[in-house]
Coordinates of C-alpha atoms in Angstrom, one line a residue:
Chain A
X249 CA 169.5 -60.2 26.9
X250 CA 169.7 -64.0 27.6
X251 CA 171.1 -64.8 24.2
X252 CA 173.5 -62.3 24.5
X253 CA 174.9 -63.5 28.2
X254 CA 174.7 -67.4 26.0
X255 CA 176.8 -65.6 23.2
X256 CA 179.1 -64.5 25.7
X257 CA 179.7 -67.7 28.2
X258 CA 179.6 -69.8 24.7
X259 CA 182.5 -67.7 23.7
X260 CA 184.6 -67.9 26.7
X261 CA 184.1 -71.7 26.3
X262 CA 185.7 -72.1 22.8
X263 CA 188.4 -68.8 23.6
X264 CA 189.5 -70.5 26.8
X265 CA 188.3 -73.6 27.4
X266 CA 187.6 -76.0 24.7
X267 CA 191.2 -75.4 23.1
X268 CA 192.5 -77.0 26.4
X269 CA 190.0 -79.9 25.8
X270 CA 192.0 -80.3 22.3
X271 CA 189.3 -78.6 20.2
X272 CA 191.2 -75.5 18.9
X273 CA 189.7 -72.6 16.7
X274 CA 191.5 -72.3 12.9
X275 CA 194.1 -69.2 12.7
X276 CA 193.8 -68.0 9.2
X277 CA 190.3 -67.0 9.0
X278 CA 191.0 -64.6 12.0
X279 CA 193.6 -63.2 10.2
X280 CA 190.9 -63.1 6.9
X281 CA 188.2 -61.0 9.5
X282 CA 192.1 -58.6 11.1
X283 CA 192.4 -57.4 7.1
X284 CA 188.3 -56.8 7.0
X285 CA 187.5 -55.6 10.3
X286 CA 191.4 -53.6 10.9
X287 CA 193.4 -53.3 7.5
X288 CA 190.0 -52.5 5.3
X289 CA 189.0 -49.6 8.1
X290 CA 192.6 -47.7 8.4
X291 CA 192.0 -44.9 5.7
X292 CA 188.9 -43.9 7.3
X293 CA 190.1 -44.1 10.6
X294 CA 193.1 -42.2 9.7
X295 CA 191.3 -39.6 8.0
X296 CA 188.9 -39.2 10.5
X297 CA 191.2 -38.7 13.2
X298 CA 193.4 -36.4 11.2
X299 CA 189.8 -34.4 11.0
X300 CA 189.4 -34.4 14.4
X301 CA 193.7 -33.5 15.5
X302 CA 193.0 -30.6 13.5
X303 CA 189.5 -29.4 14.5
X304 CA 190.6 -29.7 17.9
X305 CA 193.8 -27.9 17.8
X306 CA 192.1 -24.7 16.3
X307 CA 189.4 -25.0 18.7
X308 CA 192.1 -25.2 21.3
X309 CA 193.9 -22.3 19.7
X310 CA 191.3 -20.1 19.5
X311 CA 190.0 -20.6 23.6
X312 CA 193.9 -20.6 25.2
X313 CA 194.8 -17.9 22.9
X314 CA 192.6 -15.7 25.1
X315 CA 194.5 -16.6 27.8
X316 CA 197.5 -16.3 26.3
X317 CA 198.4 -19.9 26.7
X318 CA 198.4 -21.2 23.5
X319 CA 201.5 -23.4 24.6
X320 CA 199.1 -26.0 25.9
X321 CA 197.4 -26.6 22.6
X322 CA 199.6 -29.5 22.6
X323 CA 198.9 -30.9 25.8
X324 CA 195.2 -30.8 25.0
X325 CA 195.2 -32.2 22.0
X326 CA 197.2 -35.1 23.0
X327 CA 195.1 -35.8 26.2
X328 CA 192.0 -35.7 24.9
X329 CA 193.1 -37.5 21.9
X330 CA 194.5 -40.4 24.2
X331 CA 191.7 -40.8 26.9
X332 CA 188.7 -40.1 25.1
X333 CA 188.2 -39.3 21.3
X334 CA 191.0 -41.9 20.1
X335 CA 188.8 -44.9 21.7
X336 CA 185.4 -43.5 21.3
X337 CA 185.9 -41.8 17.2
X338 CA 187.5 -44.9 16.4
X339 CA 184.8 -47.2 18.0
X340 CA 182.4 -45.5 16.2
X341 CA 184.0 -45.8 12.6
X342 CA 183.9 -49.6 13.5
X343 CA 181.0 -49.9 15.0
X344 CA 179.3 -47.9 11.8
X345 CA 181.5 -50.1 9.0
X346 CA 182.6 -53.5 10.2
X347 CA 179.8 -54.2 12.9
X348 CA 177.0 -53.5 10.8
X349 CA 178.7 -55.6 8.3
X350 CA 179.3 -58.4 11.0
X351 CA 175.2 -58.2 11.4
X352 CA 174.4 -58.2 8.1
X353 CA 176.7 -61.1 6.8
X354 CA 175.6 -63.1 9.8
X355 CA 171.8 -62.4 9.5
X356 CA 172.0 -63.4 5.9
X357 CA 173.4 -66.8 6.4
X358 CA 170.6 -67.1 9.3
X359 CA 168.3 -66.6 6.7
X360 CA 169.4 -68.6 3.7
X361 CA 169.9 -71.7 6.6
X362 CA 173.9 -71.8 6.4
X363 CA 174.3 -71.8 9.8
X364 CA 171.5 -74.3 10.4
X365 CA 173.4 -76.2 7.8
X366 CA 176.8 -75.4 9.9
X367 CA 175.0 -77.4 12.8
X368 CA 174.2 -80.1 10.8
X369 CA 177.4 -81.0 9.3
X370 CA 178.5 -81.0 13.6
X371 CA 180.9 -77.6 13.2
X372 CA 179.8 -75.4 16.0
X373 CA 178.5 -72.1 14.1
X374 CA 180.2 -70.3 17.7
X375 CA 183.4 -71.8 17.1
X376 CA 183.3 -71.6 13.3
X377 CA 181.6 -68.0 12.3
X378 CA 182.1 -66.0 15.4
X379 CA 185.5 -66.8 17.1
X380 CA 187.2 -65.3 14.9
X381 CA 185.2 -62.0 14.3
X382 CA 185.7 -61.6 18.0
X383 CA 189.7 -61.9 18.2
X384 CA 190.0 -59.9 15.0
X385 CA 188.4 -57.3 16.8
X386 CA 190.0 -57.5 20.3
X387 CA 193.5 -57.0 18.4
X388 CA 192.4 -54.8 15.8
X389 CA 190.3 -52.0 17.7
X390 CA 193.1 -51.5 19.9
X391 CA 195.6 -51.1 17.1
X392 CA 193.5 -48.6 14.9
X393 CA 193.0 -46.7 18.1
X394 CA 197.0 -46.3 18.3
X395 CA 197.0 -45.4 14.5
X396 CA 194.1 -42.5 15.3
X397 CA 195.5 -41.5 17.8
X398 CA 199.2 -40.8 16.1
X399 CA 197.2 -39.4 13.3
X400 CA 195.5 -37.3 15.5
X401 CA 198.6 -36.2 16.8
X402 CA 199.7 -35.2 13.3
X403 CA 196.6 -33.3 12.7
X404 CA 197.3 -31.3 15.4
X405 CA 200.7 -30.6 14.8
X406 CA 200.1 -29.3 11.0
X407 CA 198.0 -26.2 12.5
X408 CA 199.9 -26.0 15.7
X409 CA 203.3 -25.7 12.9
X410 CA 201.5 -23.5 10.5
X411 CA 199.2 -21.6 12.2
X412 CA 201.0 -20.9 15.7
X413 CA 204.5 -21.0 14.8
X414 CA 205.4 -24.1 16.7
X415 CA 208.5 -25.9 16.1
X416 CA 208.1 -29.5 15.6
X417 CA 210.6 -30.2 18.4
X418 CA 208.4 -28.0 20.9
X419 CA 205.1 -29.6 19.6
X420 CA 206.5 -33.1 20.7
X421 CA 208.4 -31.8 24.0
X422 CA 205.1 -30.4 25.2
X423 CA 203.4 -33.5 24.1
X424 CA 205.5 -36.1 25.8
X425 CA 205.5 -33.8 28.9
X426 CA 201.8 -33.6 29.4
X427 CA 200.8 -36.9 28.3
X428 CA 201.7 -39.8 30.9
X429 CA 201.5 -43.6 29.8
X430 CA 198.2 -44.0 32.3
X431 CA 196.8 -41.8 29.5
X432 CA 197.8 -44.5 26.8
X433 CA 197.0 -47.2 28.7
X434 CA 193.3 -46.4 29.8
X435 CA 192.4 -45.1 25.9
X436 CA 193.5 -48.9 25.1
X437 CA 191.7 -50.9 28.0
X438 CA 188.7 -48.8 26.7
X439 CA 189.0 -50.1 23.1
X440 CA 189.7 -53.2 24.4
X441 CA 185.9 -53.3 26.0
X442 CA 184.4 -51.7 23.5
X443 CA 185.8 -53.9 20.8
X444 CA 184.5 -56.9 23.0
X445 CA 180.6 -54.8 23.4
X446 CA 180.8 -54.1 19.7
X447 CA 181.5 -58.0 18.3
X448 CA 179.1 -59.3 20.5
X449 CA 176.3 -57.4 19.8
X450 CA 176.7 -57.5 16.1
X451 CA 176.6 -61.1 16.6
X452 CA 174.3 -61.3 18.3
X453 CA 172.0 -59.2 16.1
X454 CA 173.1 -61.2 13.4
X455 CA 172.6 -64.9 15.0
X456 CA 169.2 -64.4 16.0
X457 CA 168.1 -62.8 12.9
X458 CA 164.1 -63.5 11.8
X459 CA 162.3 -63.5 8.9
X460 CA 164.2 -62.5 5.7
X461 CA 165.6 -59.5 4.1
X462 CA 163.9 -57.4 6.3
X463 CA 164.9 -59.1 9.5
X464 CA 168.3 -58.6 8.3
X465 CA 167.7 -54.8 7.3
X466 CA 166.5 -54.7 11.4
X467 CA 169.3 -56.9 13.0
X468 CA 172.0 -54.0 11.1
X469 CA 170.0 -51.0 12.6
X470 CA 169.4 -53.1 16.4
X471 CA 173.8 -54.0 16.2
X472 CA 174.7 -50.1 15.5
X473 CA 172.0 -48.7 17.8
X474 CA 173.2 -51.1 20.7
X475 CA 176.6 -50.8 19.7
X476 CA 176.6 -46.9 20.2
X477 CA 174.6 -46.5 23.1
X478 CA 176.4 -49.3 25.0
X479 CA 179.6 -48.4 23.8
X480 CA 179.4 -44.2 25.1
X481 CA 177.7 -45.1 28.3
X482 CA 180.2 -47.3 29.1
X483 CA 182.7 -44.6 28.0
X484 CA 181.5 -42.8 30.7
X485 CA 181.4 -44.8 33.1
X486 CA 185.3 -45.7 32.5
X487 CA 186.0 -42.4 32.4
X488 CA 184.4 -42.1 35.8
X489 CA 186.5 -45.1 37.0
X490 CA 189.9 -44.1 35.5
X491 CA 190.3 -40.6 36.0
X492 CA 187.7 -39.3 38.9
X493 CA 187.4 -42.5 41.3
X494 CA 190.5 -41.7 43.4
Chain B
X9 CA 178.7 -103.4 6.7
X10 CA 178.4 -106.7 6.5
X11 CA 177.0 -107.2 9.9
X12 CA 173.7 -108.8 10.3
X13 CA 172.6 -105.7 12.3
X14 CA 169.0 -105.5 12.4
X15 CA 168.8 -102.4 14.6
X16 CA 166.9 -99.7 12.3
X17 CA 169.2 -97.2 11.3
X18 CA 165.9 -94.4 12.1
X19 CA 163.4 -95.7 14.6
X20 CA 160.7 -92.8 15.5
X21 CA 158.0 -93.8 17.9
X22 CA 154.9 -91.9 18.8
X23 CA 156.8 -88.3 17.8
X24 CA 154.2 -85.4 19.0
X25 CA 155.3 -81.9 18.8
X26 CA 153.6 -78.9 19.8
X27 CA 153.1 -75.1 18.6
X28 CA 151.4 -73.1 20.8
X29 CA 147.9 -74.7 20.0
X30 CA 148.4 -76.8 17.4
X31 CA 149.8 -80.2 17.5
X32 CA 151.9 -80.0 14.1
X33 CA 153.4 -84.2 14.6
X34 CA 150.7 -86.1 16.3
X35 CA 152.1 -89.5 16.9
X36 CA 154.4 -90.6 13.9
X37 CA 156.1 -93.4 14.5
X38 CA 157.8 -95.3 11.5
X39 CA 161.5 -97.5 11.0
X40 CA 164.2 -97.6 8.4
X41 CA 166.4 -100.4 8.5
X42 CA 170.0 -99.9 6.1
X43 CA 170.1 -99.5 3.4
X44 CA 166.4 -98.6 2.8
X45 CA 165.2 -95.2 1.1
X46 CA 162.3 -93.6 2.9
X47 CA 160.3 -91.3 0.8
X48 CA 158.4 -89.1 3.1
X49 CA 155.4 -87.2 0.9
X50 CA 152.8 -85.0 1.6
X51 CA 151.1 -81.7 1.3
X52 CA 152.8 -78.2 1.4
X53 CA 152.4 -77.1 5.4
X54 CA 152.1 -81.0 6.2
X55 CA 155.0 -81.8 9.0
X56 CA 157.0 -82.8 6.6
X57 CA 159.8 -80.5 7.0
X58 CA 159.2 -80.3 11.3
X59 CA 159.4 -84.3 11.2
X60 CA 162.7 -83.8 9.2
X61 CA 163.9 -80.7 11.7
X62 CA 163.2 -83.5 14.5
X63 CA 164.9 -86.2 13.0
X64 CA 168.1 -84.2 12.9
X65 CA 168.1 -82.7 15.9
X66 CA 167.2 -79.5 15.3
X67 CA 164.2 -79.2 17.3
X68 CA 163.5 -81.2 20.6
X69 CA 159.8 -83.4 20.0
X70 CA 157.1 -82.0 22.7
X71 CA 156.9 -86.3 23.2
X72 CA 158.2 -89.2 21.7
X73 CA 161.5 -90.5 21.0
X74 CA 163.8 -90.5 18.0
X75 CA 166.6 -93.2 17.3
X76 CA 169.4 -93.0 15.1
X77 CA 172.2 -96.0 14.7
X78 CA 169.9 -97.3 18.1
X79 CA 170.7 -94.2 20.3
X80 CA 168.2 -92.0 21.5
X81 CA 168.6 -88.2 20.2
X82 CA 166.0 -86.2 22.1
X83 CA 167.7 -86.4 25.2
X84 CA 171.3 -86.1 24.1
X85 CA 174.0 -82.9 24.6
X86 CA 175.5 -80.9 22.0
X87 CA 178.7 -83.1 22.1
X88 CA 176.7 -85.9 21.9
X89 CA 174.8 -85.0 19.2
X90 CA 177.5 -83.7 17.3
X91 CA 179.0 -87.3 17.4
X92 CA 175.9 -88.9 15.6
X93 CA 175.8 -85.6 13.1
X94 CA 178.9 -86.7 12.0
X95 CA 177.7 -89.9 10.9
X96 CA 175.2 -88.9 8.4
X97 CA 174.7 -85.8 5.5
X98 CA 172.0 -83.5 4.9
X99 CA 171.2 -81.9 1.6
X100 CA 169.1 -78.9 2.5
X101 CA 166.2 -77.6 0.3
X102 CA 168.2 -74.1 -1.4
X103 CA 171.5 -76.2 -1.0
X104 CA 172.5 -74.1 2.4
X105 CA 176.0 -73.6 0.6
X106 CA 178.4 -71.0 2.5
X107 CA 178.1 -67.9 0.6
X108 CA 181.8 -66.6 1.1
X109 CA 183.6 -69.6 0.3
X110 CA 184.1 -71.6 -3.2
X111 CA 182.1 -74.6 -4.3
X112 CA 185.3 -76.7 -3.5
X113 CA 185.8 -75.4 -0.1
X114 CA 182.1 -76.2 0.5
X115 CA 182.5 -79.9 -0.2
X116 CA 185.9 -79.7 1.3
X117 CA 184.6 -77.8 4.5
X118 CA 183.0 -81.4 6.1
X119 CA 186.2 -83.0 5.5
X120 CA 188.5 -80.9 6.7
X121 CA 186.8 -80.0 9.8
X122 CA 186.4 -83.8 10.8
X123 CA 189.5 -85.6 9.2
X124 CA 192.9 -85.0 9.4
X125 CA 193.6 -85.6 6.0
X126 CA 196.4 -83.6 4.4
X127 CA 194.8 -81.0 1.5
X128 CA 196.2 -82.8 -1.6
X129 CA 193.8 -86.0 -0.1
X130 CA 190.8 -83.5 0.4
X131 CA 191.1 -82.0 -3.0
X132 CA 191.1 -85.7 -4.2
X133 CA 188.2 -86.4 -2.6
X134 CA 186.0 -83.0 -3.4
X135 CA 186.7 -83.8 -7.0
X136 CA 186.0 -86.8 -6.9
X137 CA 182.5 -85.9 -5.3
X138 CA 182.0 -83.2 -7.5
X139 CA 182.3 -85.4 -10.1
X140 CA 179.3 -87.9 -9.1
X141 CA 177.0 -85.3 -9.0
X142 CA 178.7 -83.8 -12.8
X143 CA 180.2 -80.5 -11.5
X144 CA 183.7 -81.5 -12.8
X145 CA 186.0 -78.1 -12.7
X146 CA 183.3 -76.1 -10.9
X147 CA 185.5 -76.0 -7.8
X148 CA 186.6 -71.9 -8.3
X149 CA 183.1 -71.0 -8.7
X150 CA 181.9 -68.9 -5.6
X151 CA 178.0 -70.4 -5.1
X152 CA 176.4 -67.0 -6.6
X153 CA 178.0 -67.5 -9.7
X154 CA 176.1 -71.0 -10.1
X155 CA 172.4 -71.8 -11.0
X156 CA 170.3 -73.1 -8.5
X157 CA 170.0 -76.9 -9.8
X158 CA 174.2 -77.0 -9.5
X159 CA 173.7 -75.5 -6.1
X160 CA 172.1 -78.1 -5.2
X161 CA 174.2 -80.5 -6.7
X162 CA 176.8 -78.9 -5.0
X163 CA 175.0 -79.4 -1.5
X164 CA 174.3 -83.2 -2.5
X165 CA 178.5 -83.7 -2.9
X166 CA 178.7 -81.6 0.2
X167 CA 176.3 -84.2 2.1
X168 CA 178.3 -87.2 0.9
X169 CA 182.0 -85.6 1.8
X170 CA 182.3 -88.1 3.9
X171 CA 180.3 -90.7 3.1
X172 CA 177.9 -90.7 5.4
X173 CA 175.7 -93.9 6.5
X174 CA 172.6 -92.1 6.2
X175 CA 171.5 -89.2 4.2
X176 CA 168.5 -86.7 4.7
X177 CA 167.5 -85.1 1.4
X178 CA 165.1 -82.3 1.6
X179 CA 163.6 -81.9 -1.9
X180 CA 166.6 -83.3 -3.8
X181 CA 165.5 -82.7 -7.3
X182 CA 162.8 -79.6 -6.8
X183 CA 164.2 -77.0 -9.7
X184 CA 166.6 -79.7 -11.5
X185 CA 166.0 -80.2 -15.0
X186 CA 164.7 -84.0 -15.8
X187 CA 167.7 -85.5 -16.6
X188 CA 169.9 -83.8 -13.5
X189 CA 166.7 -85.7 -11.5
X190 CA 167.3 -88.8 -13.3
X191 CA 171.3 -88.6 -12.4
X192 CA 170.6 -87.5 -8.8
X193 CA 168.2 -90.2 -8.5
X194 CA 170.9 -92.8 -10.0
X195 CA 173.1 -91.6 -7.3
X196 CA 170.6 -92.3 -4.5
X197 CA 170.0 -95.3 -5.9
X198 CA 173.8 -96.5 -6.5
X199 CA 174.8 -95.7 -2.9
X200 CA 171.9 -97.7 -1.0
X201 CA 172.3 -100.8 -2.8
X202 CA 176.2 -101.0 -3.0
X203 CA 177.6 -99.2 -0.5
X204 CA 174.6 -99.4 2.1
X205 CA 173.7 -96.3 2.4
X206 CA 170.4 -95.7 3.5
X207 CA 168.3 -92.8 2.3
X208 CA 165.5 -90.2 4.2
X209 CA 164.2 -88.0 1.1
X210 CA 161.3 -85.4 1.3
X211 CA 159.9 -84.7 -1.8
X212 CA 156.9 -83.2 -3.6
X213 CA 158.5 -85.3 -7.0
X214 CA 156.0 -87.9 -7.5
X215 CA 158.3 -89.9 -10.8
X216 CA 161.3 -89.4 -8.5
X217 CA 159.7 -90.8 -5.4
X218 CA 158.3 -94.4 -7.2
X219 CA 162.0 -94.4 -9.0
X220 CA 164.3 -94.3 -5.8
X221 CA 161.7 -95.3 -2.7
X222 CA 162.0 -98.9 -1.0
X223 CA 159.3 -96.9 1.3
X224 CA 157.2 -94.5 1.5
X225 CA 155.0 -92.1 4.0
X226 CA 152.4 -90.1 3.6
X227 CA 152.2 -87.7 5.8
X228 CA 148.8 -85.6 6.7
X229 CA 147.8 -83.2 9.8
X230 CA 150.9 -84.3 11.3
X231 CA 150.3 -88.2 11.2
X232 CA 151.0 -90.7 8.8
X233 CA 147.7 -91.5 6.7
X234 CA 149.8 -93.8 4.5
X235 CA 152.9 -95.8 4.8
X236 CA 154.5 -98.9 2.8
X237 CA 156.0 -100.1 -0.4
X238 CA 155.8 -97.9 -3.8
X239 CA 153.1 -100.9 -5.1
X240 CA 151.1 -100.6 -2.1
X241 CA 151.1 -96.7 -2.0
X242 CA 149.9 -96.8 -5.9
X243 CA 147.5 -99.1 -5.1
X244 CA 146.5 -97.1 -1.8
X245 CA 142.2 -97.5 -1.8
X246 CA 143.2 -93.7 0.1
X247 CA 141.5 -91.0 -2.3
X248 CA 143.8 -88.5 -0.1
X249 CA 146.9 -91.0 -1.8
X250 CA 145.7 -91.2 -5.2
X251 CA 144.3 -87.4 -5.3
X252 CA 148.6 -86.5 -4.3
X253 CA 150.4 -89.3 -6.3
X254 CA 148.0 -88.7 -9.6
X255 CA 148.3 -84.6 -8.8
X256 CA 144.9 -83.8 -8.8
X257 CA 143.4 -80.2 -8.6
X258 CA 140.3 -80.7 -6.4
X259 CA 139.3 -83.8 -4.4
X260 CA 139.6 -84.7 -0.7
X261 CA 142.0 -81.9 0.4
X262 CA 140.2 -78.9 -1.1
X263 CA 141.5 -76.4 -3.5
X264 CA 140.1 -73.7 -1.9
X265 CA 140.5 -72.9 2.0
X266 CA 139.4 -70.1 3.9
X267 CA 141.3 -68.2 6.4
X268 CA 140.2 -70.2 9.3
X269 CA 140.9 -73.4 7.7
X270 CA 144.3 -72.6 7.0
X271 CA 145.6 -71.2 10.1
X272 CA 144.0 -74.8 11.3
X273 CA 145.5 -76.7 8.8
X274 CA 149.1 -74.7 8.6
X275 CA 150.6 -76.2 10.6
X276 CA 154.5 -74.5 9.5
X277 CA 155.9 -72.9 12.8
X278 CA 158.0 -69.7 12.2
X279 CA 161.2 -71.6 11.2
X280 CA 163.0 -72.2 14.1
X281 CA 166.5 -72.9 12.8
X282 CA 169.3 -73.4 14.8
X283 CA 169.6 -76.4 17.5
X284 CA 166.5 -76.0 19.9
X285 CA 167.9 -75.6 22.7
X286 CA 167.3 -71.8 23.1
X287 CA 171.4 -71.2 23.2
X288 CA 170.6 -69.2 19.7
X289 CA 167.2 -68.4 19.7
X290 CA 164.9 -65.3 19.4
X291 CA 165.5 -61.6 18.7
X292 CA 167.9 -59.1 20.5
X293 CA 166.5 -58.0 23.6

């Protein structure tokens, strides 16, 4: 827990500080971790929401049809979509393919002393290895969030067209009517935190990696175990902040 | 470099360090002035590598002090440190090269982190380096797809990038073929005497260690049981000395140990890598 709070406060030092003391981080290697950690991820992510637009629109379908209000299919798909499942389904694609991978890569070069070497040749292993894992995910678990969360929509609309007899116009009226930008906005300050909870950890796991193949086998399992449980209780608790404090 | 500096470049003094129990360094002390090469020797599980981790600042001494270019390193910061880091190159043991980047942008990476030197002057420069240690054209080459002697090799231009006053080798020429050894060894030797360089090499490589050494150390149960000149360590009346330098199987350090005597005589803590200062150490909570 210490190391982690270190991981963090030495992070804030070369994100806000030290580039104001002249010592700024390199750009193109974040860009290198955007196309690994974002650009590599979007098929799944897309496929996976579309998954989940559609199981949730016939589960919708088949509970309001009861009620004879299968107009608001729409409106539940979108809302749900945008406050909880967008953040959370997409968090956990990431957390399962690009923070386990963030462990892994980083407990390996524990192990076979590049980042002792790092040190040694005076380039901060912070500045140099984990900087830019931790921008490329504050921009990029945010953006594949928006990209589930339209793909979600799409999902939804292919059985709300074919099954119910929507018309695309009415799926996108009843859309736009329900969902209010609040609901946009609080699905993106989610993945915003849980991006940040998700680097961290896996680099944390990865940094403080012992003993050989098998400490790097355990650092994967710790980051995605951590990364889950931290990432759906704190779900919750913005959920409890955002849309039941007031 | 031509001033009449007599300041030793490495100045340890009474260096203790201890694990737990066991006092692994128990009082080294030893100089190097420019332009020397020290050759530290001893056993497997000897201090050897701690006294090297302490020497470049990657673990804190329990007492003692350690100077390098005449300012003291145990008590300094991480910017401070990283000022004197600058100043001299380490070859590590498996070569430490970065996995995910090519043999060229390993030597480069030194350089182009601590110079502002435009990229057609780097490239210059890692071919050139690449070239004194006979890797011409192996800058594409991703360090898997390498043996482990040019790995090493590799490390030894990455050490030098910018040629650095002092250079720490840990086991330069363990799993090079005779002649690489013999060329590494030329190098070593080339860059003390003309350019000044001056040398700290741990190695278990006894015809490597009497080619390059203006000194030596022996190094047993964490003190020094022998130090000075190639001559005088050959003609050491130690049987310790004479049972390592002639690689003997049996003699004073037994070939068989039991349990007990190992633990007491292992004196290898659980490699602490990274800077000692506890900002990256230990598991996840």
């Amino acid at each position: 827990m210490k190391n982690y709070l270190n991981l963090n406060l030495s992070l804030l030092y070369w994100v806000l500080v030290a580039p104001f003391s002249g010592q700024f981080f390199k750009i193109a290697p974040i860009f290198r971790q955007m196309v690994f950690i974002g650009v590599r991820a979007a098929p799944m992510v897309a496929l996976t929401s579309f998954s989940v637009g559609v199981t949730l629109a016939m589960q919708a379908a088949h509970s309001l049809q009861q009620l004879g209000a299968e107009i608001y299919v729409p409106d539940l798909v979108t809302v749900t979509l945008l406050r909880e499942l967008g953040p959370v389904l997409i968090a956990v694609i990431v957390i399962g393919r690009s923070g386990s991978a963030v462990a892994a890569e980083l407990g390996t070069m524990k192990v076979s002393e590049e980042i002792e070497a790092l040190e040694v040749m005076a380039i901060n292993p912070i500045r140099f290895l984990i900087v830019p894992r931790f921008l490329a995910m504050l921009v990029m678990l945010p953006v594949l969030t928006i990209l589930g969360n339209y793909v979600g929509f799409f999902g939804g609309w292919t059985v709300c067209h074919y099954a119910l007899g929507f018309n695309t116009a009415g799926f996108i009226l009843r859309a736009l009517e329900s969902a209010t930008t609040w609901d946009l906005y609080s699905g993106l300050i989610k993945s915003a935190v849980f991006a940040w909870v998700v680097i961290t950890i896996a680099c944390n796991a990865g940094l403080h990696v012992d003993g050989g193949a098998e400490g790097v086998g355990q650092a994967t399992t710790a980051s995605v175990v951590y990364s889950l449980l931290a990432m759906l209780v704190l779900n919750a608790v913005l959920t409890g902040i955002f849309f039941f404090g007031s | 470099m031509n001033d009449v500096d007599t300041t030793p470049v490495i100045e340890v003094t009474d260096l203790v360090r201890v694990f737990g129990k066991r006092t692994v360094l128990n009082g080294v002390s030893f100089k190097i002035h420019r332009g020397e090469t020290m050759v530290i020797m001893g056993g497997s599980g000897c201090g050897k590598s701690t006294l090297l981790r302490h020497i470049i600042g990657a673990m804190k001494p329990t007492s003692g002090s350690i100077k390098i270019f005449g300012e003291d390193i145990t008590h300094m910061d991480e910017r401070e440190l990283a000022s004197i880091r600058r100043r001299f190159g380490m070859l590590f043991q498996s070569g430490a090269l970065l996995a995910s980047m090519t043999v060229g942008e390993n030597v480069a990476l030194p350089i182009s982190e601590h110079s502002q030197l435009s990229d057609d002057d780097v490239d210059q420069i890692v071919k050139r380096k690449l070239q004194m240690v006979g890797l011409t054209g192996f800058e594409h080459l991703k360090p898997a797809e390498i043996s482990g002697g040019m790995k090493k090799r590799v490390g030894l231009a990455r050490a030098l990038a910018l040629d650095p006053e002092l250079l720490f080798s840990d086991e330069p020429t363990s799993g090079l073929d005779p002649i690489m050894t013999a060329v590494v060894d030329k190098l070593t030797l080339e860059l003390t005497r003309e350019s000044g360089m001056t040398a700290l090499v741990v190695t278990h490589d006894m015809t490597s260690a009497f080619r390059i050494a203006s000194n030596m150390i022996m190094l047993g149960r964490g003190s020094i049981i022998a130090q000075g000149t190639p001559a005088e360590i050959r003609s050491s009346p130690n049987p310790e000395v004479q049972q390592f330098i002639n690689g003997e199987a049996d003699g004073p350090v037994p070939l068989n140990l039991s349990q007990d005597d190992h633990e007491h005589r292992q004196h290898v803590a659980p490699r602490p890598l990274i800077s000692a200062r506890g900002r990256l150490s230990r598991k996840m909570p």
